[in-house]
PDB file of C-alpha atoms (C1' of nucleotides) in Angstrom:
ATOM      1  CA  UNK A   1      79.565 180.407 106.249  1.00 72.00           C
ATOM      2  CA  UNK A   2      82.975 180.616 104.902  1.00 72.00           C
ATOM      3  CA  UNK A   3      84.693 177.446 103.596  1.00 86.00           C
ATOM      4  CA  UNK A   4      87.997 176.240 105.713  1.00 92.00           C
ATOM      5  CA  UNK A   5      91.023 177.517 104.673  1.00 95.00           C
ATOM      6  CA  UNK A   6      93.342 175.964 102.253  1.00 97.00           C
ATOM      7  CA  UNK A   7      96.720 175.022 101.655  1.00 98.00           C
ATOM      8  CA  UNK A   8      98.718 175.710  98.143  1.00 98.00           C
ATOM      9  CA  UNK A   9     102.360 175.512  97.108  1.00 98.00           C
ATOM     10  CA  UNK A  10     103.726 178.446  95.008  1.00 98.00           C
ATOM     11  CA  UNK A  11     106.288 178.232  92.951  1.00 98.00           C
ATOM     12  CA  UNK A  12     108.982 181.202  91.720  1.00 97.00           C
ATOM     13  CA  UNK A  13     112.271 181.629  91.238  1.00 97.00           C
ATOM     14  CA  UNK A  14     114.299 183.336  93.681  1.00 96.00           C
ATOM     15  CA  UNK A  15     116.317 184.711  90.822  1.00 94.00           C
ATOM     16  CA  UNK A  16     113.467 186.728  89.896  1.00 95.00           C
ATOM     17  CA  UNK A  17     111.551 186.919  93.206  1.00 97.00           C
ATOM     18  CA  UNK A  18     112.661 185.093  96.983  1.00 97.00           C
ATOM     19  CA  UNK A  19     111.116 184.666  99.912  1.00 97.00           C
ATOM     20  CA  UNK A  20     113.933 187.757 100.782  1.00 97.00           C
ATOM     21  CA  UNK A  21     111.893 189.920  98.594  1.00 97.00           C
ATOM     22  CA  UNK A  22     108.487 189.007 100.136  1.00 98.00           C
ATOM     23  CA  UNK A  23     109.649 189.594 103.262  1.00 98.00           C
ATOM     24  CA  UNK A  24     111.106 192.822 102.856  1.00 98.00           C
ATOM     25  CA  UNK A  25     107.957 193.935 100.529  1.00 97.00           C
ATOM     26  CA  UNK A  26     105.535 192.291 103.094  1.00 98.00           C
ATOM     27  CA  UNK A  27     103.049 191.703  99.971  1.00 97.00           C
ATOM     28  CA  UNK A  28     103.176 191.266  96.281  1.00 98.00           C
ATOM     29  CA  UNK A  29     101.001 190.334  93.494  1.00 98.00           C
ATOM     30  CA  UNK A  30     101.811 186.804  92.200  1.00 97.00           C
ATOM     31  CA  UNK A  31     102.114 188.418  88.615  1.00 96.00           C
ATOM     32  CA  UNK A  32     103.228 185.852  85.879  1.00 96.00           C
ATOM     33  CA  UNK A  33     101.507 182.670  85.620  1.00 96.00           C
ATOM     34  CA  UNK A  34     100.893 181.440  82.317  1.00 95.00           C
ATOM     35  CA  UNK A  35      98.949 178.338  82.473  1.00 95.00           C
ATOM     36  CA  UNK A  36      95.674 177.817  82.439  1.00 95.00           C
ATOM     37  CA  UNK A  37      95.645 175.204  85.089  1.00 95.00           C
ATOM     38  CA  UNK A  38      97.630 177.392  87.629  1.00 96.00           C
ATOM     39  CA  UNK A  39      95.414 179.986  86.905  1.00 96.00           C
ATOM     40  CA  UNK A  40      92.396 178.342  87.477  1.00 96.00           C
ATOM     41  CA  UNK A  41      93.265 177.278  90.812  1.00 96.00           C
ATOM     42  CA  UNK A  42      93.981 180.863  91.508  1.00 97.00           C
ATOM     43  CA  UNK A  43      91.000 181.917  90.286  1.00 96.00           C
ATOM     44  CA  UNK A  44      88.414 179.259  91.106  1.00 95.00           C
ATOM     45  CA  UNK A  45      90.088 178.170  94.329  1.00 96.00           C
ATOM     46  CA  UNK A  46      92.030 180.485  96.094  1.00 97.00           C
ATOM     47  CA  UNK A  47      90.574 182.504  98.918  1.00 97.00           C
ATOM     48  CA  UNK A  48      91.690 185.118 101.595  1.00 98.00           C
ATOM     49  CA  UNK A  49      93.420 183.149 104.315  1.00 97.00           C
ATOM     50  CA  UNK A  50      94.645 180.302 102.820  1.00 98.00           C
ATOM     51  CA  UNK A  51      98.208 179.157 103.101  1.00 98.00           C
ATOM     52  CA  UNK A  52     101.017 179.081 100.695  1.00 98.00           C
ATOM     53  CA  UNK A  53     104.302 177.233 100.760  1.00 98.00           C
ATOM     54  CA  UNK A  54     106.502 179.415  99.195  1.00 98.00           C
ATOM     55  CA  UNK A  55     108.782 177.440  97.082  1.00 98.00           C
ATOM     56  CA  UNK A  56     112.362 178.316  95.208  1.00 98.00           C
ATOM     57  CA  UNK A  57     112.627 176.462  91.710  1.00 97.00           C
ATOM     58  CA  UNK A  58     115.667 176.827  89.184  1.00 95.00           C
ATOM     59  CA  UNK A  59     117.814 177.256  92.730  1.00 95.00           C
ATOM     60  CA  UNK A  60     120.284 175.362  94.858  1.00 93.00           C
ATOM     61  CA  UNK A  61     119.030 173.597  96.287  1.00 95.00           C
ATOM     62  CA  UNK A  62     115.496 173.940  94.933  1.00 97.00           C
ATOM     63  CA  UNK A  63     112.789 173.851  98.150  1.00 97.00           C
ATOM     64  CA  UNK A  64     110.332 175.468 100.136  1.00 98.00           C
ATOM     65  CA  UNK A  65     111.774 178.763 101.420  1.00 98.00           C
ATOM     66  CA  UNK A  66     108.724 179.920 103.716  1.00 98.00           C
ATOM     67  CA  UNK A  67     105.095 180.706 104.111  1.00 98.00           C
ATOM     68  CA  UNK A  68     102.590 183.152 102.783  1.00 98.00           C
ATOM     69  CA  UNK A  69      99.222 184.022 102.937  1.00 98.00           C
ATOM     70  CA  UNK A  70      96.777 184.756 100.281  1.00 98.00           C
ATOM     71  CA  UNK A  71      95.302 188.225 101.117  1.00 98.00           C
ATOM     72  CA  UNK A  72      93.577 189.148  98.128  1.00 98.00           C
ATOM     73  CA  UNK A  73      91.613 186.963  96.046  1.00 97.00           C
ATOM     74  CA  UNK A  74      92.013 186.479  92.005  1.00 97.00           C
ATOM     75  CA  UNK A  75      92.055 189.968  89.810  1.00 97.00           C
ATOM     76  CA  UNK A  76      93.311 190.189  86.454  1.00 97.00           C
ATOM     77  CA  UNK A  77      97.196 189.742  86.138  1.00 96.00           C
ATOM     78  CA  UNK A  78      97.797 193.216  83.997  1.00 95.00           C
ATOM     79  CA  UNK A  79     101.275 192.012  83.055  1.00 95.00           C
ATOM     80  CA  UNK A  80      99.269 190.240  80.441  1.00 94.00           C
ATOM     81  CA  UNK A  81      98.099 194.058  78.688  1.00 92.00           C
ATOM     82  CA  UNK A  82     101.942 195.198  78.919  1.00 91.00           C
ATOM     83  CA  UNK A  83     103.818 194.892  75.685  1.00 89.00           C
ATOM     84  CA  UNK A  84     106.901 195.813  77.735  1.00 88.00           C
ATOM     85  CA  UNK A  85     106.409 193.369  80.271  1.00 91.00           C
ATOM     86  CA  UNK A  86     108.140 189.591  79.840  1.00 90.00           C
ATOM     87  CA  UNK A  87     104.457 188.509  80.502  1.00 93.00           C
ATOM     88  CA  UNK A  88     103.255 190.113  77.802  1.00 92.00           C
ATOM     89  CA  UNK A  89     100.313 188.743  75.979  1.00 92.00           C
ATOM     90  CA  UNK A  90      99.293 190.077  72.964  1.00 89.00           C
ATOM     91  CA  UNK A  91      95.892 188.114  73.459  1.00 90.00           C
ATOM     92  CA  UNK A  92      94.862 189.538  76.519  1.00 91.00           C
ATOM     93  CA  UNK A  93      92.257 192.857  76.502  1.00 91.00           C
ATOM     94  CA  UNK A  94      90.999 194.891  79.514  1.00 89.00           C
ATOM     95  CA  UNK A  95      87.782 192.954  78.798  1.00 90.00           C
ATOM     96  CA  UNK A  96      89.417 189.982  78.658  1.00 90.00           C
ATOM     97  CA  UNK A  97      92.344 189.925  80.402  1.00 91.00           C
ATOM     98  CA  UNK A  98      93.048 186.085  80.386  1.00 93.00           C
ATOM     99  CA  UNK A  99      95.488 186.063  82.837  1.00 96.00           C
ATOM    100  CA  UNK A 100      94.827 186.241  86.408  1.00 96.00           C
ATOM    101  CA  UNK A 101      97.021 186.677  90.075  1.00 97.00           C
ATOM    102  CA  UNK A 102      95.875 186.850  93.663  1.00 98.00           C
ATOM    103  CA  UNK A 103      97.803 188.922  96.097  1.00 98.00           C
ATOM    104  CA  UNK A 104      99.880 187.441  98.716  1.00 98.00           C
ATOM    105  CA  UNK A 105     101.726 188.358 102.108  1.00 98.00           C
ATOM    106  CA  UNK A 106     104.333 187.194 103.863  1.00 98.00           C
ATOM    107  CA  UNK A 107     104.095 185.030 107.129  1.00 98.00           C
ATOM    108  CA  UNK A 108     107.375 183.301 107.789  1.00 97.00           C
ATOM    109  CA  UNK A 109     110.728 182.266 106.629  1.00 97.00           C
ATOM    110  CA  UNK A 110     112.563 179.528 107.559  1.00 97.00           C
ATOM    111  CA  UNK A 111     115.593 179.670 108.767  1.00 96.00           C
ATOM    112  CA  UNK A 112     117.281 177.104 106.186  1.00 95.00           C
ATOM    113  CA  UNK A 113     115.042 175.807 102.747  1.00 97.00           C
ATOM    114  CA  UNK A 114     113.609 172.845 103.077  1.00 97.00           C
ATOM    115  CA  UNK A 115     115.018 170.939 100.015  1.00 97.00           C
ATOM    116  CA  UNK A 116     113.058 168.790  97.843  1.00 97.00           C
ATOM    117  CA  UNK A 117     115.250 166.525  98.333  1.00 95.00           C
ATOM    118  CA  UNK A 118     114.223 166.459 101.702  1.00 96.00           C
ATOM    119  CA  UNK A 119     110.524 166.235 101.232  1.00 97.00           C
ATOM    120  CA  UNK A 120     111.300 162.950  98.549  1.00 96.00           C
ATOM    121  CA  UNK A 121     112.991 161.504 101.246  1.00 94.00           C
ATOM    122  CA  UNK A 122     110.115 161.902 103.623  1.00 95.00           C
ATOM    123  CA  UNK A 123     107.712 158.897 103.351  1.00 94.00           C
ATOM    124  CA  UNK A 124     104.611 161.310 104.604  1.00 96.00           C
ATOM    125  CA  UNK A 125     104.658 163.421 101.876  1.00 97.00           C
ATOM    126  CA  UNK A 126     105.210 161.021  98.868  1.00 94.00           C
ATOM    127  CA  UNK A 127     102.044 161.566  97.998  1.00 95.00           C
ATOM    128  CA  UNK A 128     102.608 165.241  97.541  1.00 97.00           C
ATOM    129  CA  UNK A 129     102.462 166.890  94.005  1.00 96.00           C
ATOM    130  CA  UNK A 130     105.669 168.678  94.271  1.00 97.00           C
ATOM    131  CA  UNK A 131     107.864 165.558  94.923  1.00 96.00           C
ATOM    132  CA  UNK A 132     106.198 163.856  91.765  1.00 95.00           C
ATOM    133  CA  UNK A 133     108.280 162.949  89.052  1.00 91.00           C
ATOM    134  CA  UNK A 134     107.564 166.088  86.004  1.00 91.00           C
ATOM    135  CA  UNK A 135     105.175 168.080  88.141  1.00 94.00           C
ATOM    136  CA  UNK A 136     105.842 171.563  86.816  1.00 93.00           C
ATOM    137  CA  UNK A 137     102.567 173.093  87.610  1.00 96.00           C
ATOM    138  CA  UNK A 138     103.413 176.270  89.135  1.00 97.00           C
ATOM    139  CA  UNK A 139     100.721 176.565  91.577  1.00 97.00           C
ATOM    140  CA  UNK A 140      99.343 173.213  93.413  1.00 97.00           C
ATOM    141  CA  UNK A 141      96.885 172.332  95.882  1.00 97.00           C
ATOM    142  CA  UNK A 142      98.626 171.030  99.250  1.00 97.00           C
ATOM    143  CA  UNK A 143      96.882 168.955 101.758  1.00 97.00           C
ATOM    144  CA  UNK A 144      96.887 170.045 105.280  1.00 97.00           C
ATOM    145  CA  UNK A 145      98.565 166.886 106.855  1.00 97.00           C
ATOM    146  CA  UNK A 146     101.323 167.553 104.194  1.00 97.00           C
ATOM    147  CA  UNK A 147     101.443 170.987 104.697  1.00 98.00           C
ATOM    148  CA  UNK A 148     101.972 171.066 108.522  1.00 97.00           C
ATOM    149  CA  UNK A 149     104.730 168.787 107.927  1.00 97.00           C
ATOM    150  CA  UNK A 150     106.553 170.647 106.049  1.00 98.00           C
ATOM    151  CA  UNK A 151     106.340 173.637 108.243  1.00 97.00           C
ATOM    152  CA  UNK A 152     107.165 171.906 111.038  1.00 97.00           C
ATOM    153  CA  UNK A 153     110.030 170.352 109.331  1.00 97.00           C
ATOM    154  CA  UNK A 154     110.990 174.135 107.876  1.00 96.00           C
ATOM    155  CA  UNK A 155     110.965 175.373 111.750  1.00 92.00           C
ATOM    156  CA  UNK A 156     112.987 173.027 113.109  1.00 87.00           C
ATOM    157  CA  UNK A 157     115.890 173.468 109.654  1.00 70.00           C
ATOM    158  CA  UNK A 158     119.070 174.920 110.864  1.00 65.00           C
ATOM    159  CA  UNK A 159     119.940 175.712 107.129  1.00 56.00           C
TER     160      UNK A 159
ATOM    161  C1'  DG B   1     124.130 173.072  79.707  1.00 97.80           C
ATOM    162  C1'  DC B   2     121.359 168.877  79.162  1.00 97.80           C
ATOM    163  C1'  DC B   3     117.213 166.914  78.498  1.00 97.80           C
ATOM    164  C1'  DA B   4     112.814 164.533  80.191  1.00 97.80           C
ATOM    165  C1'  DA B   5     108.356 165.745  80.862  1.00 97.80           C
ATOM    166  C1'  DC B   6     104.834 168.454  79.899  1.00 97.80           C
ATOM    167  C1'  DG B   7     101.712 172.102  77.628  1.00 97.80           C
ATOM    168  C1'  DT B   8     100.452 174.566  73.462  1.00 97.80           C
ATOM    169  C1'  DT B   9     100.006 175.345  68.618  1.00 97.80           C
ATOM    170  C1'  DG B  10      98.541 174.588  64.150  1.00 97.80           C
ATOM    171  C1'  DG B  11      98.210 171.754  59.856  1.00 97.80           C
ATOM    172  C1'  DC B  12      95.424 168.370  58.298  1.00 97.80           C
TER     173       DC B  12
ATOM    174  C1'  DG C   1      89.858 165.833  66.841  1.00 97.80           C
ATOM    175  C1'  DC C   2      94.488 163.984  66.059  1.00 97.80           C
ATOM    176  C1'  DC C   3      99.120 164.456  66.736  1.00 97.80           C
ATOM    177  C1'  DA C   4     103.807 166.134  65.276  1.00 97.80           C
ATOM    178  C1'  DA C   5     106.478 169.957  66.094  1.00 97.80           C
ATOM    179  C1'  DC C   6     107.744 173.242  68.995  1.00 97.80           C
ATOM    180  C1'  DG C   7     108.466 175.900  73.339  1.00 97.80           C
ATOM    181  C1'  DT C   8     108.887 175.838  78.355  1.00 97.80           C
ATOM    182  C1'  DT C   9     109.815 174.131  82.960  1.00 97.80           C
ATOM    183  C1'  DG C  10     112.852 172.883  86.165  1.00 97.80           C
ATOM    184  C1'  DG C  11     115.681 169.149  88.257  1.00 97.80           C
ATOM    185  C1'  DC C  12     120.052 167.525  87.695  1.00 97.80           C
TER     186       DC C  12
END
DNA sequence: GCCAACGTTGGC
DNA sequence: GCCAACGTTGGC
C-alpha cells in the first residue's frame, strides 16, 4: 500500500521562475538544486502526489505564492552534464549524475502571496522551518497541520 | 547593497 | 578529522 501523501515547501525565485510561469507551463522540472540535503529529500522522500508550497525568495515581499504537486518522482537533474547551463557541474557524469529534480505541476495560485512575514506572525506555524531564523534549505518538509494553514490563509489573501 | 547564517572546500 | 577561508543564500 502506498504511503500518505506529503507536504514540502519549494523554494525559487520568481526572478528566474514564478508561480506565473508554472501556471502558464502547467509543469516543469524543478532543475537546479545544489545541495545535497535538498536533494535528498527529493530523492529519498518525494513521491507522486504530494504537495508543494510554492514559495518566492529574493522577492517583495518574499512568501508562498501557490501550490503544486509533485507528478514525477526524482530523475537525474541534467543541468548538472551542461557546461552551458548556470547549473553546470563539471563533476556530474551520465553514470553519475549527482544532481537530481522531480517534476512538478501546478494546482493553485493565490490570489495575493502569503508573506513570510505573515506566517512569523502566525503563532501555529512557529514551528515551521521556513519562518526559522537562517533556514535556507531550498526544499523542506512541511507538516500537514502547517500546511493547510497556510493554504487556507493563501485562499482567503486579497493580495 | 549589506551581511548573518550556513554549506563546502581544502590544507594540514 | 579539524577548522579557517571562501562562496552562497536570502532576508532586510
Amino acid at each position: 500500500m502506498a504511503r500518505s501523501r506529503r507536504y514540502w515547501l519549494m523554494k525559487s525565485e520568481p526572478d528566474v521562475f514564478s508561480i506565473d510561469d508554472l501556471r502558464k507551463q502547467k509543469r516543469t522540472s524543478w532543475d537546479g538544486v545544489r545541495n545535497y540535503q535538498a536533494r535528498n529529500f527529493m530523492r529519498d522522500d518525494m513521491q507522486v502526489g504530494d504537495m508543494v508550497l510554492f514559495y518566492h525568495s529574493n522577492a517583495k515581499p518574499p512568501g508562498v505564492a501557490g501550490i503544486a504537486r509533485v507528478c514525477k518522482a526524482a530523475h537525474p537533474d541534467h543541468t548538472a552534464l551542461d557546461p552551458k547551463s548556470p547549473y553546470y557541474d563539471p563533476r556530474a557524469t551520465r553514470d553519475n549524475p549527482i544532481w537530481m529534480m522531480v517534476d512538478v505541476e501546478f494546482v493553485e495560485q493565490f490570489p495575493g502571496v502569503v508573506a513570510l512575514d505573515r506566517l512569523k506572525r502566525e503563532r501555529a506555524l512557529k514551528d515551521m522551518l521556513v519562518v526559522q531564523r537562517g533556514m535556507r534549505l531550498s526544499v523542506q518538509p512541511v507538516e500537514r497541520a502547517h500546511f493547510e494553514r497556510v493554504a487556507a490563509i493563501g485562499k482567503q489573501e486579497t493580495g
